[in-house]
Every structure is written in C-alpha cells, then in structure tokens.
Amino acid sequence: MNWTKRYPGWTMFGSMVGLLFFLWGVAIPLSAAPDPIGPAAQQFAEGTRITVWLTVISGSAGVVLGVIAGMGKLSKFLPLRWLCDFYVWLIRGTPLLLQILFVWLALPSILPEGVVLSDFACAAIALALNVGAYNTECVRAGILAVPHGQIEAARALGLTPLQGFVDVVLPQSLRVALPALANNLASLVKDSSLAYVISVVELTMVGYRVQAESYQPVPVFLTIGVIYLILTTAFTTLTAALETRLEVGQKR
Amino acid sequence: MSDPNNQKQIIVARNVDKRFGSFYALRGVSATFFEGQVTAIVGPSGSGKSTFLRTLNRLETHDGGEIIVDGIELNDDIQHLDAIRREVGMVFQSFNLFSHLTILRNITLAPMRVRKMRRDEAEAKALALLDRVGLKNQAHKYPVQLSGGQQQRVAIARALAMDPKVLLFDEPTSALDPEMVNEVLTVMRELAHTGITMLVVTHEMGFAREVADRVIFFDEGTILEDTTPHAFFTNPDHERAQAFLSQVRHGF
Ligand SMILES: Nc1ncnc2c1ncn2[C@@H]1O[C@H](COP(=O)(O)OP(=O)(O)OP(=O)(O)O)[C@@H](O)[C@H]1O
Ligand SMILES: [Mg+2]
C-alpha cells in the first residue's frame, strides 16, 4: 500500500471514482455471468447501492455524533458528561440487532403521530447511533492526545476557546482518531447487513432472496462476499489516503 | 533601569497571590512594568517565575491581589481577558507551534481569527515577519521540518503578528541545543531595541546582563531583588541571590 502514501490525493480520487463506477457498473459484468447470478444482476446492483448509501449516510452521521458526544464526555458541565457516558454505555452494552429492531418497532410508537419512518431510515438511524457510540471513544481519546501546550498557545494568541477548539484541537484530534474511525467505518459496511431483518433490501437480503429462488446458495453467497470485499477495500483505501493527507506535519 | 517618571505603566501587579492547593507558588508579588522596558526574571527552579508570567495573561488565574494590563483589570470578565490577550503575546519554552499547520498558517491564524484581517494582508505581514527572523523561505514547511531554533523564531514571529504591546518569554532558549541558542537571542536582542515591552524568564545571564534594563530575582514565590542588571550582577543585596549567582557561574 506504499502508493497510497506517496499519492494520497490520487488514491483518494481513484477510490472514489472506483467506488462510484463499481456502484453503477456492477450490473454489467454480473449480467454476463452464468445462471443464478446473471439474471439477478440488477438486483445485485440495487442491493450494493443500498448498502453503500446506508454506510455513507450512517457513517457520516456517526462521525458527527462521535465528535459531539466525544466533546460532551470532556465537558465541564456534569449532566452533559453523564448523558454522553450513558449513551455510550447503553449502545455498547446492547446488541446492534436489538437496536435496529428497537428503532424499527418501538420508536414509531414513541414518536408523535404522523411521523413515518421508512425501513431504510430506521436502519440508518440505528446504525448511526451505534457507530456514533464507538466513534465517541475514538474522538475523546483524540482530543485528550492533543498536547496542552497547543491549547495554551491558542489562548495566549487571543483565540476564544471555541476558535481554539475548531482551528487547533479538532483537526489535531481527528488526525489521531482517524485510523480508529476508519476501522469503525469498515465495520459499518458489514454491520449494515443486519438491516435485512427489518426488510431493507440491501446486499445480504438480495443474496438471501436470489438463493431462495435459485436453490444455489454457493455461487450467490460467493458473489455477495466478493462485492463486500471490494466495498470494504475501497473504504479502507479511501481512509488510508485521507490519513496520509492529515499526517503531513507529523513526520519529518 | 528606565526612568519610571516619564514612562507609561503597562503592567501593574499588586500583592498577587497564587496557590496550588495549599502551596503558595506566589505570595504578595508586586511589580510595575513600564512601556519599552526589558525585564529579565531570574531565580532558582520552582521559585514561581513561570507562574508569575502565566498569571499576566491569565493562563493561570491569581487567587489574590490585582493585575492591571494597559489600564484593564485582569479578572473573570471575558471581554477584559480578550482585550488583554490581544495586547500580550507569549513565547513558550517548548515553542508550541501548531503542528498541523504550515509556518505561514501558524502566523496568520490569530490575525485572521482575532483581528479579522484579510488572508492576503495577513500573509503579507507573516512573510515580512518571517523575513525579520530570517526564515522567509521556510513559510510553507511544517513545524517538525524545522530545527528548534527555527521553530522558536517562528513562535516569536507568530506572537509579533498580533502587534502586542508586551511580549512574555518563558525560558525561550532552555529547550534548545546550545548551538541554536544564539540565533534566538539575536532575534530577541533586536526586538528589545524596537520599544516593545519584554518580560523574559531566562537562565541566560549573559543576555540578562547585556540586554535587560531591569532584573527581578524570584525566590520561593516572592520578589527578593528588583534592580538594574549592573547592581544585581555585581552586588546583590540578598544572600539567596548571591548563592544563586555563584551557582549559575559555576554551572558555566
Ligand atoms: N499546575 C501546577 N500544579 C501544582 N503545582 C504547580 C503547578 N505549576 C507550578 N506549580 C508549583 O509552583 C511552584 C512554582 O513553579 P514555577 O513553574 O512557576 O517555577 P519556575 O520558577 O518557573 O521554575 P523553573 O525554573 O523550573 O521553570 C513550583 O513549586 C511548582 O511545583
Ligand atoms: Mg518555569
């Protein structure tokens, strides 16, 4: 993976384009494949798109949640700290599957009437809450890793605490937190498969349906496995390149 | 010592106390500093030199007495604090350059955020300051790519970019390899002639003797001597100061 270090910009661009290309183009090679796969190529492509969307949306929301809760955990305001501790404790101590089912089945009865959540939205909310809790710990550790002298220098220059946080602490802590955040994102690609229990037609669900119709689980699940591998590799490459970009100034 | 009668008071400290738990790091410290004056602050380790300097821009809060900077009292009032931090710059022993920003961005950050300067204006100013400390061609490097002496000169340029009336130095050469001490002292010597007020905590007795208008000797949280360099180095009043001086001389 040396080239990702040498050309981070290009790698990032390349894996982005690759991912998009793969997303829209996967149906074409698959349709040329022999029987159980070929006829279902459009279904596979649609499932891949849903999986990527689910990952990107809940992943982005999860990073925002992680930053907010990570800051909250370090707040001087005690109730806020308790709230964030509680959130992380709750999410990390219960199964993701239960969280998904809870958002899908229990949340609608709590929400005001008239608010209708699609299955996809329920899955995205549950996944974002889940990955957000894991991100919280990474962000908190990242913030704590910023040397106190950096904050003092910002204060001494007249930056407000908020400016100091946004311009100095946050970029430096994200640089520290990025490998762990990337790890969580790669897990999210796989965790999103659990959305199939609430009938979101993502990749795993597609595989389940196609094998049920064709009675040929081996080629179907192999294909699904390969698609997941390509997706996780693309996400990992993307974050590795991002990491290299943020590393400037760290190494001689 | 400069004549206090025809000079403006810029910092007035009256009976300043600072406690860490039950330990008094400063007790009843009083001193008045005048515009354009260069004061060397010396004393044994742990005598409260850094603590005193850091109360002057409220990196430490004082527990008793009062501190007035350029006519503004230093207290919990955020607006007072912002105003004072704009007037008072600080140079740290460990440089504390922002590691994720280039040299140029290190210098332009505070003028742009705090003084709301336009980017091109701030950059022109930064480049002029870098020229002044002899580092114009390093503008696009990152702090880690510079030697300690170069980093400290950048830190001085960064502080100067805010046009402070007072510059606080906390052992600016103590973290440097011996061969880099002079390049920093040279910059400080030039600064001393520009009329900016300087308070310099230092173990460089040569610098104190040669450049300072005034020497303050700290011991156990109090000011024991406050006099001219000549008087301090030839004939200090207190035994503790004599002991300190002979120790320093033997160290060299
Ligand atoms: N944050 C802190 N918490 C507790 N004690 C502290 C703290 N900062 C300083 N002190 C104590 O206050 C005293 C004065 O410290 P200070 O750093 O001002 O000394 P100094 O004169 O600058 O010494 P040096 O020459 O070693 O830098 C020391 O005894 C130190 O241990
Ligand atoms: Mg000190």
Coordinates of C-alpha atoms and ligand atoms in Angstrom, one line a residue:
Chain A
M1 CA 0.0 0.0 0.0
N2 CA 3.0 2.2 -0.5
W3 CA 1.5 4.1 -3.3
T4 CA -1.4 5.3 -1.1
K5 CA 1.2 7.0 1.0
R6 CA 3.0 8.5 -2.0
Y7 CA 0.0 9.8 -3.9
P8 CA -2.7 10.3 -1.2
G9 CA -4.7 12.8 -3.4
W10 CA -4.8 10.5 -6.4
T11 CA -5.6 7.4 -4.3
M12 CA -8.5 9.2 -2.7
F13 CA -9.8 10.4 -6.1
G14 CA -9.2 7.0 -7.6
S15 CA -11.0 5.0 -4.9
M16 CA -13.9 7.5 -5.0
V17 CA -14.2 7.1 -8.8
G18 CA -13.7 3.4 -8.5
L19 CA -16.5 3.1 -5.9
L20 CA -18.9 5.1 -8.0
F21 CA -18.0 3.2 -11.1
F22 CA -18.4 -0.1 -9.3
L23 CA -21.8 1.1 -7.9
W24 CA -23.4 1.9 -11.2
G25 CA -21.5 -0.6 -13.3
V26 CA -21.7 -3.8 -11.3
A27 CA -24.8 -4.9 -13.1
I28 CA -22.9 -5.1 -16.5
P29 CA -20.3 -7.7 -15.7
L30 CA -22.7 -9.6 -13.5
S31 CA -25.3 -9.9 -16.2
A32 CA -22.8 -11.8 -18.3
A33 CA -22.4 -14.3 -15.5
P34 CA -23.9 -17.8 -15.7
D35 CA -27.2 -18.7 -14.3
P36 CA -28.2 -17.9 -10.8
I37 CA -26.2 -14.6 -11.0
G38 CA -26.7 -13.3 -14.5
P39 CA -30.5 -12.9 -14.5
A40 CA -30.4 -11.3 -11.0
A41 CA -27.7 -8.7 -11.9
Q42 CA -30.0 -5.7 -11.5
Q43 CA -31.0 -6.9 -8.0
F44 CA -27.3 -7.3 -7.0
A45 CA -26.6 -3.8 -8.3
E46 CA -29.5 -2.3 -6.4
G47 CA -28.5 -4.1 -3.2
T48 CA -25.0 -2.8 -3.5
R49 CA -26.2 0.8 -3.9
I50 CA -28.4 0.4 -0.8
T51 CA -25.6 -1.0 1.2
V52 CA -23.2 1.9 0.2
W53 CA -25.9 4.5 0.9
L54 CA -26.6 3.0 4.2
T55 CA -22.9 3.1 5.1
V56 CA -22.2 6.6 3.8
I57 CA -25.2 8.2 5.5
S58 CA -25.0 6.4 8.8
G59 CA -21.2 6.7 8.7
S60 CA -21.3 10.5 8.2
A61 CA -24.0 11.0 10.9
G62 CA -21.9 8.7 13.1
V63 CA -18.8 10.8 12.8
V64 CA -20.8 14.0 13.7
L65 CA -22.4 12.1 16.7
G66 CA -19.0 10.9 17.7
V67 CA -17.5 14.4 17.7
I68 CA -20.4 15.9 19.6
A69 CA -20.5 13.1 22.2
G70 CA -16.7 12.9 22.4
M71 CA -16.7 16.7 23.2
G72 CA -19.6 16.2 25.6
K73 CA -17.7 13.5 27.5
L74 CA -14.9 16.0 28.2
S75 CA -17.3 18.9 29.1
K76 CA -17.1 20.6 32.4
F77 CA -20.9 20.5 32.6
L78 CA -21.6 17.4 34.6
P79 CA -25.1 16.5 33.3
L80 CA -23.8 16.6 29.7
R81 CA -21.0 14.3 30.6
W82 CA -23.4 11.9 32.2
L83 CA -25.7 12.0 29.2
C84 CA -22.8 11.1 26.8
D85 CA -21.5 8.4 29.2
F86 CA -24.9 6.9 29.3
Y87 CA -25.3 7.0 25.5
V88 CA -22.0 5.1 25.0
W89 CA -22.7 2.7 27.8
L90 CA -26.2 1.9 26.5
I91 CA -25.2 1.4 22.9
R92 CA -22.0 -0.6 23.6
G93 CA -23.7 -2.8 26.1
T94 CA -26.6 -4.0 23.9
P95 CA -26.7 -5.9 20.6
L96 CA -26.8 -3.9 17.3
L97 CA -29.6 -6.2 16.2
L98 CA -31.7 -5.2 19.2
Q99 CA -31.0 -1.5 18.5
I100 CA -32.2 -1.9 14.9
L101 CA -35.3 -3.7 16.0
F102 CA -36.0 -1.1 18.6
V103 CA -35.8 1.8 16.2
W104 CA -38.0 -0.1 13.7
L105 CA -40.7 -1.5 16.1
A106 CA -40.6 0.6 19.2
L107 CA -39.6 4.1 18.0
P108 CA -42.7 4.7 15.9
S109 CA -44.9 4.2 19.0
I110 CA -42.9 6.9 20.9
L111 CA -42.7 9.4 18.0
P112 CA -45.6 11.8 17.5
E113 CA -48.3 10.6 15.2
G114 CA -47.8 11.5 11.5
V115 CA -44.1 11.0 11.6
V116 CA -43.5 7.9 9.4
L117 CA -40.0 6.4 9.1
S118 CA -39.1 4.2 6.2
D119 CA -37.3 0.9 6.8
F120 CA -34.2 2.4 5.4
A121 CA -34.4 5.4 7.7
C122 CA -34.8 3.2 10.7
A123 CA -31.8 1.2 9.7
A124 CA -29.8 4.4 9.1
I125 CA -30.7 5.8 12.5
A126 CA -29.9 2.7 14.4
L127 CA -26.6 2.2 12.6
A128 CA -25.6 5.9 13.0
L129 CA -26.4 5.7 16.8
N130 CA -24.4 2.5 17.0
V131 CA -21.3 3.6 15.2
G132 CA -21.5 7.1 16.8
A133 CA -21.1 5.5 20.3
Y134 CA -17.9 3.7 19.1
N135 CA -16.7 6.9 17.4
T136 CA -17.2 8.8 20.7
E137 CA -14.4 6.9 22.4
C138 CA -12.0 7.4 19.5
V139 CA -12.7 11.2 19.3
R140 CA -12.4 11.5 23.1
A141 CA -9.0 9.8 23.0
G142 CA -8.0 12.0 20.1
I143 CA -8.9 15.2 21.9
L144 CA -7.0 14.0 25.0
A145 CA -4.0 13.3 22.9
V146 CA -3.6 17.0 21.8
P147 CA -0.8 18.5 23.9
H148 CA -1.9 21.1 26.4
G149 CA 0.7 23.5 25.0
Q150 CA -1.2 23.7 21.8
I151 CA -4.3 24.9 23.6
E152 CA -2.3 27.4 25.7
A153 CA -0.7 28.8 22.6
A154 CA -4.1 29.3 21.0
R155 CA -5.4 31.0 24.2
A156 CA -2.3 33.2 24.5
L157 CA -2.8 34.4 20.9
G158 CA -6.3 35.6 21.8
L159 CA -8.3 32.8 20.2
T160 CA -11.5 32.1 22.0
P161 CA -12.0 28.6 23.5
L162 CA -14.3 27.8 20.6
Q163 CA -11.8 29.1 17.9
G164 CA -9.1 27.2 19.6
F165 CA -11.1 24.1 19.6
V166 CA -12.2 24.3 15.9
D167 CA -8.9 25.5 14.5
V168 CA -6.4 23.7 16.7
V169 CA -7.8 20.9 18.8
L170 CA -10.3 19.3 16.5
P171 CA -8.1 18.9 13.4
Q172 CA -5.3 17.5 15.6
S173 CA -7.5 15.1 17.4
L174 CA -9.2 13.9 14.3
R175 CA -5.8 13.1 12.9
V176 CA -5.1 10.9 15.9
A177 CA -8.6 9.4 15.8
L178 CA -8.8 8.7 12.1
P179 CA -7.4 5.2 12.0
A180 CA -9.9 4.1 14.6
L181 CA -12.7 5.9 12.9
A182 CA -11.8 4.3 9.6
N183 CA -11.9 0.9 11.3
N184 CA -15.4 1.7 12.5
L185 CA -16.5 2.7 9.1
A186 CA -15.2 -0.6 7.6
S187 CA -17.1 -2.5 10.2
L188 CA -20.2 -0.4 9.3
V189 CA -20.1 -1.8 5.7
K190 CA -20.5 -5.2 7.2
D191 CA -22.8 -4.3 10.1
S192 CA -25.2 -2.7 7.6
S193 CA -26.1 -6.3 6.5
L194 CA -28.2 -6.6 9.7
A195 CA -30.6 -4.1 8.2
Y196 CA -32.0 -7.1 6.3
V197 CA -34.0 -8.2 9.3
I198 CA -36.2 -5.1 9.0
S199 CA -36.7 -5.8 5.3
V200 CA -34.3 -3.3 3.9
V201 CA -33.3 -4.7 0.5
E202 CA -29.5 -4.4 0.9
L203 CA -26.9 -6.7 -0.4
T204 CA -27.3 -9.5 2.0
M205 CA -31.1 -9.5 1.6
V206 CA -30.6 -9.7 -2.2
G207 CA -28.4 -12.7 -1.7
Y208 CA -30.9 -14.4 0.5
R209 CA -33.7 -13.8 -2.0
V210 CA -31.8 -14.9 -5.0
Q211 CA -30.6 -18.1 -3.4
A212 CA -34.1 -18.9 -2.2
E213 CA -35.4 -18.6 -5.8
S214 CA -32.5 -20.5 -7.4
Y215 CA -31.6 -23.0 -4.7
Q216 CA -27.9 -22.3 -5.4
P217 CA -26.5 -20.7 -2.3
V218 CA -22.9 -21.3 -3.1
P219 CA -22.4 -19.1 -6.2
V220 CA -24.8 -16.5 -4.8
F221 CA -23.2 -16.0 -1.4
L222 CA -19.7 -16.1 -3.0
T223 CA -20.7 -13.2 -5.3
I224 CA -22.1 -11.3 -2.3
G225 CA -18.9 -12.0 -0.4
V226 CA -16.8 -10.6 -3.2
I227 CA -18.9 -7.5 -3.5
Y228 CA -18.5 -6.8 0.2
L229 CA -14.7 -7.4 -0.1
I230 CA -14.5 -4.9 -2.9
L231 CA -16.5 -2.3 -0.9
T232 CA -14.5 -2.7 2.3
T233 CA -11.3 -2.5 0.4
A234 CA -12.4 0.7 -1.3
F235 CA -13.4 2.3 2.0
T236 CA -10.2 1.3 3.6
T237 CA -8.1 2.6 0.8
L238 CA -10.0 5.9 0.9
T239 CA -9.4 6.3 4.6
A240 CA -5.8 5.3 4.4
A241 CA -5.3 8.1 1.8
L242 CA -7.1 10.6 4.0
E243 CA -4.9 9.5 6.9
T244 CA -1.8 10.2 4.9
R245 CA -3.1 13.6 3.9
L246 CA -3.7 14.5 7.5
E247 CA -0.4 13.2 8.6
V248 CA 1.5 16.0 7.0
G249 CA 3.4 17.9 9.7
Q250 CA 3.6 14.8 11.8
K251 CA 6.6 13.2 10.1
R252 CA 9.9 14.6 9.1
Chain B
M1 CA 16.6 51.0 34.9
S2 CA 14.4 53.2 32.7
D3 CA 13.1 56.2 34.4
P4 CA 9.6 55.4 35.6
N5 CA 8.6 59.0 35.8
N6 CA 8.3 59.8 32.1
Q7 CA 7.2 56.3 31.0
K8 CA 3.7 54.8 30.8
Q9 CA 2.8 51.9 33.1
I10 CA 1.9 48.9 31.1
I11 CA 1.6 46.2 33.7
V12 CA 0.8 46.7 37.3
A13 CA 0.8 43.7 39.7
R14 CA -0.2 44.4 43.3
N15 CA 0.1 41.8 46.0
V16 CA -0.5 38.9 43.7
D17 CA -1.0 35.5 45.3
K18 CA -1.3 32.2 43.6
R19 CA -2.0 28.9 45.3
F20 CA -1.8 25.3 44.0
G21 CA -3.8 23.6 46.7
S22 CA -2.4 24.8 50.0
F23 CA 1.0 25.6 48.4
Y24 CA 1.7 29.2 47.7
A25 CA 3.5 29.5 44.3
L26 CA 3.3 33.3 44.5
R27 CA 2.8 35.3 47.7
G28 CA 2.3 39.1 47.7
V29 CA 4.1 39.7 44.4
S30 CA 4.1 43.4 43.4
A31 CA 5.8 44.9 40.4
T32 CA 5.1 47.6 37.9
F33 CA 6.4 47.4 34.3
F34 CA 6.8 50.3 32.0
E35 CA 6.4 50.6 28.3
G36 CA 9.5 49.7 26.3
Q37 CA 11.2 48.1 29.3
V38 CA 13.1 44.8 29.0
T39 CA 13.0 42.9 32.3
A40 CA 14.9 39.7 32.9
I41 CA 13.2 37.4 35.5
V42 CA 15.6 35.0 37.2
G43 CA 15.7 32.7 40.1
P44 CA 16.0 29.1 41.2
S45 CA 13.8 26.4 39.8
G46 CA 10.4 26.3 41.4
S47 CA 10.6 29.9 42.6
G48 CA 7.4 30.9 40.7
K49 CA 8.9 32.7 37.7
S50 CA 6.7 30.8 35.2
T51 CA 3.7 31.1 37.4
F52 CA 4.1 34.8 37.6
L53 CA 4.4 35.2 33.9
R54 CA 1.4 33.0 33.3
T55 CA -0.8 35.0 35.6
L56 CA -0.1 38.1 33.5
N57 CA -2.1 36.7 30.5
R58 CA -4.3 34.5 32.7
L59 CA -3.0 31.1 31.7
E60 CA -3.1 30.8 35.5
T61 CA -5.7 32.7 37.5
H62 CA -4.4 34.5 40.5
D63 CA -6.0 34.0 43.9
G64 CA -5.3 37.3 45.5
G65 CA -4.2 40.9 44.7
E66 CA -4.8 42.6 41.3
I67 CA -3.2 42.7 37.9
I68 CA -3.8 45.6 35.5
V69 CA -2.6 45.4 32.0
D70 CA -2.7 48.6 29.9
G71 CA -5.3 50.0 32.2
I72 CA -7.6 47.0 32.1
E73 CA -8.0 44.8 35.2
L74 CA -7.5 41.1 34.7
N75 CA -10.5 39.3 36.2
D76 CA -13.2 36.9 35.2
D77 CA -14.6 39.3 32.7
I78 CA -14.2 37.6 29.3
Q79 CA -14.1 40.9 27.4
H80 CA -11.3 42.2 29.6
L81 CA -9.4 38.9 29.0
D82 CA -9.8 39.1 25.3
A83 CA -8.6 42.7 25.2
I84 CA -5.6 41.8 27.3
R85 CA -4.7 38.7 25.4
R86 CA -4.6 40.9 22.3
E87 CA -2.0 43.2 23.9
V88 CA 0.1 40.5 25.4
G89 CA 2.0 37.8 23.4
M90 CA 3.7 34.8 24.8
V91 CA 6.7 32.7 23.7
F92 CA 6.9 29.3 25.3
Q93 CA 9.9 27.1 26.2
S94 CA 8.6 24.3 24.0
F95 CA 7.6 26.6 21.1
N96 CA 4.1 25.2 20.9
L97 CA 3.7 25.8 17.2
F98 CA 0.5 24.4 15.8
S99 CA 1.8 21.1 14.4
H100 CA -0.9 20.6 11.8
L101 CA -0.4 24.0 10.2
T102 CA 2.3 25.3 7.9
I103 CA 4.6 28.0 9.3
L104 CA 2.7 30.6 7.3
R105 CA -0.7 29.5 8.7
N106 CA 0.7 29.3 12.2
I107 CA 1.4 33.0 11.9
T108 CA -1.7 34.1 10.0
L109 CA -4.2 32.2 12.1
A110 CA -4.6 34.6 15.0
P111 CA -4.6 37.8 13.0
M112 CA -7.3 36.4 10.7
R113 CA -9.4 34.9 13.5
V114 CA -9.0 37.5 16.2
R115 CA -8.2 40.7 14.3
K116 CA -10.3 39.7 11.4
M117 CA -7.5 40.5 9.0
R118 CA -7.9 39.5 5.3
R119 CA -5.9 36.5 4.3
D120 CA -3.7 38.3 1.8
E121 CA -3.0 41.0 4.3
A122 CA -2.2 38.5 7.0
E123 CA 0.1 36.6 4.7
A124 CA 2.0 39.6 3.6
K125 CA 2.5 40.5 7.2
A126 CA 3.6 37.0 8.1
L127 CA 6.1 36.9 5.3
A128 CA 7.6 40.3 6.4
L129 CA 7.9 38.9 10.0
L130 CA 9.4 35.7 8.8
D131 CA 11.9 37.8 6.8
R132 CA 12.7 39.7 10.0
V133 CA 13.5 36.5 11.9
G134 CA 15.5 35.2 8.9
L135 CA 13.1 32.4 7.8
K136 CA 11.3 33.7 4.8
N137 CA 12.0 30.7 2.7
Q138 CA 10.5 28.3 5.3
A139 CA 6.9 29.6 5.0
H140 CA 5.4 26.5 3.5
K141 CA 7.1 23.9 5.7
Y142 CA 5.6 22.3 8.8
P143 CA 6.9 22.9 12.3
V144 CA 8.5 19.4 12.5
Q145 CA 10.6 20.1 9.5
L146 CA 12.4 23.0 11.3
S147 CA 15.1 22.9 13.9
G148 CA 14.4 24.0 17.4
G149 CA 16.0 27.4 16.9
Q150 CA 14.0 28.0 13.8
Q151 CA 10.8 26.9 15.5
Q152 CA 11.3 29.3 18.3
R153 CA 12.0 32.2 15.8
V154 CA 8.7 31.3 14.1
A155 CA 7.0 31.3 17.5
I156 CA 8.3 34.9 18.1
A157 CA 7.1 35.9 14.6
R158 CA 3.7 34.4 15.4
A159 CA 3.4 36.4 18.6
L160 CA 4.5 39.6 16.9
A161 CA 1.8 39.1 14.2
M162 CA -0.7 40.2 16.8
D163 CA 1.1 43.5 17.3
P164 CA 1.3 43.0 21.1
K165 CA 2.5 45.8 23.4
V166 CA 4.0 43.2 25.7
L167 CA 5.9 40.0 24.9
L168 CA 6.3 37.4 27.6
F169 CA 9.1 34.9 27.2
D170 CA 9.2 31.8 29.4
E171 CA 12.7 30.3 29.1
P172 CA 12.7 30.7 25.3
T173 CA 16.1 29.1 24.9
S174 CA 16.1 26.3 27.5
A175 CA 14.8 23.6 25.2
L176 CA 17.4 24.4 22.5
D177 CA 20.6 22.7 21.6
P178 CA 23.5 25.0 22.6
E179 CA 24.4 25.9 19.0
M180 CA 20.9 27.2 18.4
V181 CA 20.6 29.5 21.5
N182 CA 22.3 32.4 19.8
E183 CA 20.1 32.7 16.8
V184 CA 17.1 33.1 19.1
L185 CA 18.9 35.5 21.4
T186 CA 19.9 37.6 18.4
V187 CA 16.3 38.0 17.4
M188 CA 15.3 38.9 20.9
R189 CA 18.1 41.4 21.2
E190 CA 16.9 43.1 18.0
L191 CA 13.4 43.1 19.4
A192 CA 14.5 44.7 22.6
H193 CA 15.5 47.8 20.6
T194 CA 12.2 48.2 18.9
G195 CA 10.4 49.6 22.0
I196 CA 8.2 46.6 22.7
T197 CA 7.9 45.7 26.4
M198 CA 9.6 42.4 27.2
L199 CA 9.4 40.2 30.3
V200 CA 11.9 37.4 29.9
V201 CA 12.3 34.4 32.3
T202 CA 15.7 33.2 31.5
H203 CA 18.8 31.3 32.7
E204 CA 20.9 33.2 30.1
M205 CA 22.7 35.5 32.5
G206 CA 24.7 37.0 29.6
F207 CA 21.5 38.1 27.9
A208 CA 20.1 39.4 31.2
R209 CA 23.2 41.4 31.8
E210 CA 23.6 42.8 28.4
V211 CA 20.1 43.4 27.1
A212 CA 17.8 43.8 30.1
D213 CA 17.0 47.2 31.7
R214 CA 16.0 45.5 34.9
V215 CA 16.4 42.3 36.7
I216 CA 13.9 40.7 39.0
F217 CA 15.0 37.8 41.2
F218 CA 12.4 35.4 42.4
D219 CA 12.7 33.1 45.4
E220 CA 10.1 30.9 47.0
G221 CA 7.2 32.8 45.4
T222 CA 8.3 36.3 46.2
I223 CA 10.4 39.0 44.6
L224 CA 13.7 39.3 46.5
E225 CA 15.5 41.7 44.3
D226 CA 14.3 44.2 41.7
T227 CA 17.1 46.3 40.4
T228 CA 19.4 47.1 37.5
P229 CA 21.5 44.3 35.9
H230 CA 24.6 46.0 37.0
A231 CA 23.6 46.1 40.6
F232 CA 22.3 42.6 40.5
F233 CA 25.3 41.0 39.0
T234 CA 27.9 42.9 40.9
N235 CA 26.4 43.4 44.3
P236 CA 23.1 41.7 45.1
D237 CA 21.5 42.6 48.4
H238 CA 20.3 39.1 49.5
E239 CA 22.3 36.1 50.3
R240 CA 19.9 33.9 48.3
A241 CA 20.7 35.9 45.2
Q242 CA 24.4 35.7 45.8
A243 CA 24.1 31.9 46.3
F244 CA 22.1 31.7 43.1
L245 CA 24.6 33.7 41.1
S246 CA 27.6 31.7 42.3
Q247 CA 25.7 28.5 41.4
V248 CA 24.9 29.8 37.9
R249 CA 28.5 30.9 37.4
H250 CA 29.8 27.5 38.5
G251 CA 27.4 25.9 36.1
F252 CA 29.1 27.6 33.2
Ligands
LIG1 N1 -0.2 23.4 37.8 C1 0.5 23.3 39.0 N2 0.0 22.5 39.9 C2 0.7 22.4 41.1 N3 1.8 23.0 41.4 C3 2.4 23.8 40.5 C4 1.7 23.9 39.2 N4 2.5 24.8 38.4 C5 3.5 25.1 39.2 N5 3.5 24.5 40.4 C6 4.4 24.7 41.5 O1 4.6 26.0 41.8 C7 6.0 26.3 42.0 C8 6.5 27.4 41.1 O2 6.5 26.8 39.8 P1 7.0 27.6 38.5 O3 6.8 26.8 37.3 O4 6.4 29.0 38.5 O5 8.6 27.7 38.8 P2 9.7 28.4 37.9 O6 10.4 29.4 38.7 O7 9.2 28.7 36.6 O8 10.8 27.1 37.9 P3 11.6 26.6 36.6 O9 12.9 27.4 36.6 O10 11.9 25.2 37.0 O11 10.8 26.7 35.4 C9 6.7 25.0 41.9 O12 6.9 24.5 43.2 C10 5.8 24.1 41.2 O13 5.9 22.8 41.6
MG2 MG 9.5 27.9 34.7

